[in-house]
mmCIF file of C-alpha atoms in Angstrom:
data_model
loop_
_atom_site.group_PDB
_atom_site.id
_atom_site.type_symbol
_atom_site.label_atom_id
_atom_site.label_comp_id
_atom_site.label_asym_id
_atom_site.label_seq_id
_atom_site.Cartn_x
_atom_site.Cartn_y
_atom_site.Cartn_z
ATOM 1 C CA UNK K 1 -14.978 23.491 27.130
ATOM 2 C CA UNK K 2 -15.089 21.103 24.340
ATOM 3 C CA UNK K 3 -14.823 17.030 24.833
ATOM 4 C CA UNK K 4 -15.171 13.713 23.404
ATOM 5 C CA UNK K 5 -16.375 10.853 24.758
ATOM 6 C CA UNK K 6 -16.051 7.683 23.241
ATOM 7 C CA UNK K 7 -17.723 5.092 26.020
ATOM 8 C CA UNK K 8 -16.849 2.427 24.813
ATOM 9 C CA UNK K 9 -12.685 1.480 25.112
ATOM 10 C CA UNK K 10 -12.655 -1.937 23.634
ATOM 11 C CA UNK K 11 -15.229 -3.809 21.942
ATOM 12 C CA UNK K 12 -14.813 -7.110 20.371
ATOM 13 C CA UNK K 13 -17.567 -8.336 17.448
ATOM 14 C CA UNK K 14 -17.454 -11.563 15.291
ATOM 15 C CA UNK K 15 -16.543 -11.101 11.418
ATOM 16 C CA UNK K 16 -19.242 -9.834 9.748
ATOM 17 C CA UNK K 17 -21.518 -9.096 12.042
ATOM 18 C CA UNK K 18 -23.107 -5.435 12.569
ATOM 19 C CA UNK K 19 -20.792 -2.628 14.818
ATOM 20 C CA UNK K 20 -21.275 0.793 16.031
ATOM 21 C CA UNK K 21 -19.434 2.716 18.551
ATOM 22 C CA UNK K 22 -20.526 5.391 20.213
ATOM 23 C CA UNK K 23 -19.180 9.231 20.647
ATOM 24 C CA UNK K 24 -20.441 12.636 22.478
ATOM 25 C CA UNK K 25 -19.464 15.459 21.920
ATOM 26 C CA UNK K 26 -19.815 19.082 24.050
ATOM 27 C CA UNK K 27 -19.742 22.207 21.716
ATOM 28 C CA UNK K 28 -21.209 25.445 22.056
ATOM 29 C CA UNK K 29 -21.799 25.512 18.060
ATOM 30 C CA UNK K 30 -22.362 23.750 15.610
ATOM 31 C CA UNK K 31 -19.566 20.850 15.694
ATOM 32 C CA UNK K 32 -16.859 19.665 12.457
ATOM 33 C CA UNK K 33 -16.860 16.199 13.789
ATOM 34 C CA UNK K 34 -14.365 13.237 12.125
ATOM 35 C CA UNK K 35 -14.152 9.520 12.918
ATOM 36 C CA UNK K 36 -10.038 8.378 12.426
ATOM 37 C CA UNK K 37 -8.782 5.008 12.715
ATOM 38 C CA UNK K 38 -5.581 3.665 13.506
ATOM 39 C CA UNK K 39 -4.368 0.260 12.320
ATOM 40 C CA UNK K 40 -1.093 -1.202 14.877
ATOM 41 C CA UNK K 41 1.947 0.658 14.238
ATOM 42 C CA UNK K 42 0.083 3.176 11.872
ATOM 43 C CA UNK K 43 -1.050 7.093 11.276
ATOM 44 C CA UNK K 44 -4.294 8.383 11.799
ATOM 45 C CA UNK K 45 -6.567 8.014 8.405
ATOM 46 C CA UNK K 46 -9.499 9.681 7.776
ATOM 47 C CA UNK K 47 -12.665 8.029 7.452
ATOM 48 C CA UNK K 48 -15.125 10.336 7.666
ATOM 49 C CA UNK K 49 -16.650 13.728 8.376
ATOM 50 C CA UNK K 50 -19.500 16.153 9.136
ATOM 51 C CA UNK K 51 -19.688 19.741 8.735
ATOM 52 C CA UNK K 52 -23.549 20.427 7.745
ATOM 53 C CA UNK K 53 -26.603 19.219 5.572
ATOM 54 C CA UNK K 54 -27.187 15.302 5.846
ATOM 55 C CA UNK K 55 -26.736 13.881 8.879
ATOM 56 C CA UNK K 56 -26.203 10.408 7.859
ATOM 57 C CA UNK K 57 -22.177 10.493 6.129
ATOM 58 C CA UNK K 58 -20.811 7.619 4.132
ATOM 59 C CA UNK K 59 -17.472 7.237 4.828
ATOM 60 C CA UNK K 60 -14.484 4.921 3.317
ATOM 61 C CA UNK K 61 -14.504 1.270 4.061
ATOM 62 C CA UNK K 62 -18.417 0.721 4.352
ATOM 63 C CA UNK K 63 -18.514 2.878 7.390
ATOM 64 C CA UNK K 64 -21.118 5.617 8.002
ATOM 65 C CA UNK K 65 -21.810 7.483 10.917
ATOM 66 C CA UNK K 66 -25.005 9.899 12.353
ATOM 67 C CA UNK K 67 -24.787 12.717 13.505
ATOM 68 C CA UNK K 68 -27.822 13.381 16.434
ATOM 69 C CA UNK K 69 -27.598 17.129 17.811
ATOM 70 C CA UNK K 70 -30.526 16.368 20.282
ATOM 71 C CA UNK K 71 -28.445 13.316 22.149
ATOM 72 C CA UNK K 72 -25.031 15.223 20.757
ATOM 73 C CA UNK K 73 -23.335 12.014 19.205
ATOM 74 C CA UNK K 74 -22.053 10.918 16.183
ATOM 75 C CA UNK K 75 -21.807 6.861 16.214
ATOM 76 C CA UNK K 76 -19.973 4.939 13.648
ATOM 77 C CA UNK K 77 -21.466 2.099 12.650
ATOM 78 C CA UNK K 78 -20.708 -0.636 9.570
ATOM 79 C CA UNK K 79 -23.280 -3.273 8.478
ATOM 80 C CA UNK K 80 -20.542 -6.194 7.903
ATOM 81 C CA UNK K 81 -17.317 -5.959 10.247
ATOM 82 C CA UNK K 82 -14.263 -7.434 8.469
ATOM 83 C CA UNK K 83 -11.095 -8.957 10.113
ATOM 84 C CA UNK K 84 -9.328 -6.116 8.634
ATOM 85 C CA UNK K 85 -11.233 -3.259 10.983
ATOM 86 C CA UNK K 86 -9.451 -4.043 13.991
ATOM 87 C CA UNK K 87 -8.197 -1.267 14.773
ATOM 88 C CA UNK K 88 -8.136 1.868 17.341
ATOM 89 C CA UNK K 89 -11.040 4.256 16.455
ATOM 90 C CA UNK K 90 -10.701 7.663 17.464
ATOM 91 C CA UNK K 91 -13.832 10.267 17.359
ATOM 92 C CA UNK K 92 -12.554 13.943 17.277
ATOM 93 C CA UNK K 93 -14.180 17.302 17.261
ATOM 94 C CA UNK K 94 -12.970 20.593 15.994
ATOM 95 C CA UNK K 95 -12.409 23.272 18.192
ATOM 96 C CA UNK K 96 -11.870 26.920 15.957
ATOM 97 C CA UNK K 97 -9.166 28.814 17.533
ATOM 98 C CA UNK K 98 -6.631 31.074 16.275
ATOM 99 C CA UNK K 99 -8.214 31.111 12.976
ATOM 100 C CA UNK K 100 -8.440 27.641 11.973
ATOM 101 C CA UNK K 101 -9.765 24.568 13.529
ATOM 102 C CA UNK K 102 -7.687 22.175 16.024
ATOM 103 C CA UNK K 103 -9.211 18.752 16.958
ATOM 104 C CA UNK K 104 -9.913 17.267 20.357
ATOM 105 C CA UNK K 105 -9.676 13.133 20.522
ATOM 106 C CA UNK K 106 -11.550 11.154 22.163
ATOM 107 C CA UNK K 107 -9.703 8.512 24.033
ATOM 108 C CA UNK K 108 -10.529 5.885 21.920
ATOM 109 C CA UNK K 109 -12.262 2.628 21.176
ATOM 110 C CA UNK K 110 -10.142 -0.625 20.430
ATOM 111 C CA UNK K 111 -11.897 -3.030 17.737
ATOM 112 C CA UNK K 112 -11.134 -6.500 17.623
ATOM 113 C CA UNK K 113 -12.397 -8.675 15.583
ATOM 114 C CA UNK K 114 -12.707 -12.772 15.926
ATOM 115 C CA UNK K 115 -13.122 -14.799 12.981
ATOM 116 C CA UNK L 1 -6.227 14.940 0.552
ATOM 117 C CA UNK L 2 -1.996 15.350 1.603
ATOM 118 C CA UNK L 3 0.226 12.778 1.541
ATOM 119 C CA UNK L 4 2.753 13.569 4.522
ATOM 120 C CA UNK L 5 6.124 11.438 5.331
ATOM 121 C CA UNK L 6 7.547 11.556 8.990
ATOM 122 C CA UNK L 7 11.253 10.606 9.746
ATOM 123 C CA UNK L 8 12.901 8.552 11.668
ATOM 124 C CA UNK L 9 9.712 6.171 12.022
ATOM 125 C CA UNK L 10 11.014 5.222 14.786
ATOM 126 C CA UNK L 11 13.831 5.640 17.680
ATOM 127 C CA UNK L 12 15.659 4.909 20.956
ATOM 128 C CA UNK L 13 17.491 7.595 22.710
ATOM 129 C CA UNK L 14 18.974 8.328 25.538
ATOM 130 C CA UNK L 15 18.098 10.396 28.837
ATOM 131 C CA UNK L 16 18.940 13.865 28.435
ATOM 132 C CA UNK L 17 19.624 13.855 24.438
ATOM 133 C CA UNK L 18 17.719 15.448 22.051
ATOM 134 C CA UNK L 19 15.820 14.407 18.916
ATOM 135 C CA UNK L 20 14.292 16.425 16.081
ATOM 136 C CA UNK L 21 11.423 14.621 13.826
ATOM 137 C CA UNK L 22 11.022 15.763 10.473
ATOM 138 C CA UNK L 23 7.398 16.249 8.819
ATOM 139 C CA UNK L 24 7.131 16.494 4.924
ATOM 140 C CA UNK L 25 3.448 17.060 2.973
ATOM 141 C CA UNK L 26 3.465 16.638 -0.536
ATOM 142 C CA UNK L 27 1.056 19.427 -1.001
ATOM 143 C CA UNK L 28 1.342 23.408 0.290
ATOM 144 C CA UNK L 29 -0.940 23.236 3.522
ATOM 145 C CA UNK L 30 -2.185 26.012 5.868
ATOM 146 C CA UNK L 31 -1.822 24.171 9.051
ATOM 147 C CA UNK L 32 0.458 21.945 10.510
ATOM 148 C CA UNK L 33 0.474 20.450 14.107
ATOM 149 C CA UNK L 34 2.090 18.481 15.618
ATOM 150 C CA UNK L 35 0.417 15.949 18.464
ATOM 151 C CA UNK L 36 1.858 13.098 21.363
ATOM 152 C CA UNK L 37 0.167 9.627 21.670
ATOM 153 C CA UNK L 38 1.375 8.173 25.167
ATOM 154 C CA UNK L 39 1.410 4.513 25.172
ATOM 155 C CA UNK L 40 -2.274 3.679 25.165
ATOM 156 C CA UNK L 41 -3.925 6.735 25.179
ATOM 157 C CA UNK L 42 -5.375 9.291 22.725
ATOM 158 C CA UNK L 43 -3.647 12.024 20.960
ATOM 159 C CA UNK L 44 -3.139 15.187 22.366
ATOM 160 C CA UNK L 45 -2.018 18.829 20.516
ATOM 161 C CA UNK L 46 1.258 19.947 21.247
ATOM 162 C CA UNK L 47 1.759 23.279 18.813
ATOM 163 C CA UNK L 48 0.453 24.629 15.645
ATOM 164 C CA UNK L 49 3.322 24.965 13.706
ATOM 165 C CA UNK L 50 3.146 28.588 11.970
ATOM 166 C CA UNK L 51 4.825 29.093 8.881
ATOM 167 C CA UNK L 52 7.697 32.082 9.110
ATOM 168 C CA UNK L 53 6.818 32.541 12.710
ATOM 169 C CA UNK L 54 6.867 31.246 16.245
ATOM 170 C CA UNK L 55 4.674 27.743 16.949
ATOM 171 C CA UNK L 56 1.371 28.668 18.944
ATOM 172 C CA UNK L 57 2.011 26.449 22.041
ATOM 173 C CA UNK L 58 -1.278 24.456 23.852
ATOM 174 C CA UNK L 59 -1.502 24.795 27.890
ATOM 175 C CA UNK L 60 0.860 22.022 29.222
ATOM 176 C CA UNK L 61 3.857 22.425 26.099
ATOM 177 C CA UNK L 62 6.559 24.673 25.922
ATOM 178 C CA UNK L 63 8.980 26.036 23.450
ATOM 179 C CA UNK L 64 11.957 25.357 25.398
ATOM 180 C CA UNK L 65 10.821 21.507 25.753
ATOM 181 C CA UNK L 66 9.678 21.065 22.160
ATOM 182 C CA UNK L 67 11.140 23.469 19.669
ATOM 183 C CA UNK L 68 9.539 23.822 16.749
ATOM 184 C CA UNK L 69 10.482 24.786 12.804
ATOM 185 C CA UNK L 70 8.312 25.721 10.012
ATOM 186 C CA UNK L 71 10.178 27.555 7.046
ATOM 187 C CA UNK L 72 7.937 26.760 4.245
ATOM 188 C CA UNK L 73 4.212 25.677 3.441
ATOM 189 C CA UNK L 74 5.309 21.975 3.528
ATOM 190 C CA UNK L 75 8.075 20.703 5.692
ATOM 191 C CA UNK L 76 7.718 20.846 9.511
ATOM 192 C CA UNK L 77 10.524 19.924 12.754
ATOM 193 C CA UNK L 78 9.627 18.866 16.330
ATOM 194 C CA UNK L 79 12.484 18.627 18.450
ATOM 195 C CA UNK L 80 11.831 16.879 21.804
ATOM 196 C CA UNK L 81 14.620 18.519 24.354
ATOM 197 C CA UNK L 82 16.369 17.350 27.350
ATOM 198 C CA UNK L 83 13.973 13.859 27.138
ATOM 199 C CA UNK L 84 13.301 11.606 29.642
ATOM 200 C CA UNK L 85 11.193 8.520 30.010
ATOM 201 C CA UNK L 86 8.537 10.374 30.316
ATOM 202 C CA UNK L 87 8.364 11.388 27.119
ATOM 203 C CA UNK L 88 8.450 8.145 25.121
ATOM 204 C CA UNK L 89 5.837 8.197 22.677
ATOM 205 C CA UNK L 90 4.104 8.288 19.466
ATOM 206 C CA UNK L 91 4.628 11.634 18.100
ATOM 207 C CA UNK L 92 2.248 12.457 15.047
ATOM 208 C CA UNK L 93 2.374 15.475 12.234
ATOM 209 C CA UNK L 94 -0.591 16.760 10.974
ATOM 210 C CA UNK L 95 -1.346 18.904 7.719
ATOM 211 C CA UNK L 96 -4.786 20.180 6.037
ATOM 212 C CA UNK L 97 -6.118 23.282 4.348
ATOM 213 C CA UNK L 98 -8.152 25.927 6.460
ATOM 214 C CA UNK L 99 -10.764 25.628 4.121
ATOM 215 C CA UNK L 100 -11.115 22.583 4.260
ATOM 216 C CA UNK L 101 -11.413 21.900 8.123
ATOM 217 C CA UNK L 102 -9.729 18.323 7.923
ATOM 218 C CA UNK L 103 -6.170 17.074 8.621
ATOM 219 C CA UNK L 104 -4.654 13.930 7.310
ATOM 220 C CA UNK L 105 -1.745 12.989 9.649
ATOM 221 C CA UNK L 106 1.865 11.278 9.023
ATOM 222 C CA UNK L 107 2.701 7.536 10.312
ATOM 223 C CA UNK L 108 3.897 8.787 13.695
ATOM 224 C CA UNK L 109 7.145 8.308 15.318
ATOM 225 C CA UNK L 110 7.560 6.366 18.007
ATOM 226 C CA UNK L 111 10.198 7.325 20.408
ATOM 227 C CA UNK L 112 11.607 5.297 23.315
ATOM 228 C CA UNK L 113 13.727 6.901 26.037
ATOM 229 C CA UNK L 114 15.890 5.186 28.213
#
């Protein structure tokens, strides 16, 4: 069955220094795999994703992410964290059923962020 | 992208009532879902929300428990039945174009039961 595993559940980093966070996947196929983030009291939003062809993807935000098959993960990283990235980061996989695709979270990694 | 409104944002109900949350996209979408965020954990699929038919249910979720409308390509209800405490949480709507294998979700609502 498909999963997610972000190992990571909080992290803490000092303004502007480097961050990744780390996410495996299981999938048969070839995966659609999206990094979200959720600010307190927010939505999910988009930040990136990866279908095919380049397997390093710029995102919004300064974020990019890679996407490994061999070690099947697809970290997030950012060269310069901000105050304003703390946040909830959620990894997420699609899974095609039914005729389209439905996603499968990870549970998470909390960001925080000291000046 | 879809721009995508939820109401209420937020409310406090009572064991044994009934509330229906209300999903609007901006755009006509293929999909819709609709997902629960328990305090402190991840989001989890609840239904796909079909438009002119019956919501395609995930193992765990029921119709009976969590009714749900789709009459046209852009507005979506959950209702969450008979609730309990149990089922105070963050309740998301999602929307996105089969094509385009992405879906850009609504600001949640957060339910509390007492």
């Amino acid at each position: 069955a498909q999963s997610v595993t972000q190992p990571d559940i909080h992290i803490t980093v000092s303004e502007g220094a480097s961050l990744e966070l780390r996410c495996n996947y299981s999938y048969g196929a070839t995966p659609y795999l999206f990094w979200y983030v959720q600010s307190p009291g927010q939505g999910l939003q988009l930040l990136l994703k990866y279908f095919s062809g380049d397997t390093l993807v710029q995102g919004i935000k300064g974020f990019e992410a890679e996407f490994k098959r061999s070690q099947s993960s697809f970290n997030l990283r950012k060269p310069s964290v901000h105050w304003s990235d703390a946040a909830e980061y959620f990894c997420a996989v699609a899974r095609f059923s039914g005729g389209y695709n439905k996603l499968i979270f990870g549970a998470g990694t909390r960001l925080a962020v000291h000046p | 992208s879809a721009v995508i409104s939820q109401k209420p944002s937020r409310d406090i109900c009572q064991r044994g009532t009934s509330l229906t949350i209300q999903c609007q996209v901006d755009s006509q979408v293929t999909m819709m879902f609709w997902y629960r965020q328990q305090p402190g954990q991840s989001l989890t699929l609840i239904a796909t929300a079909n438009q002119g038919s019956e919501a395609t249910y995930e193992s765990g979720f029921v119709i009976d428990k969590f009714p749900i409308s789709r009459p046209n390509l852009t507005f979506s209800t959950l209702t969450v039945s008979n609730m309990s405490p149990e089922d105070s949480s963050i309740y998301l709507c999602s929307a996105g174009l089969a094509v385009a294998h992405e879906q850009f979700f609504g600001p949640g609502t957060r339910l509390t039961v007492l």
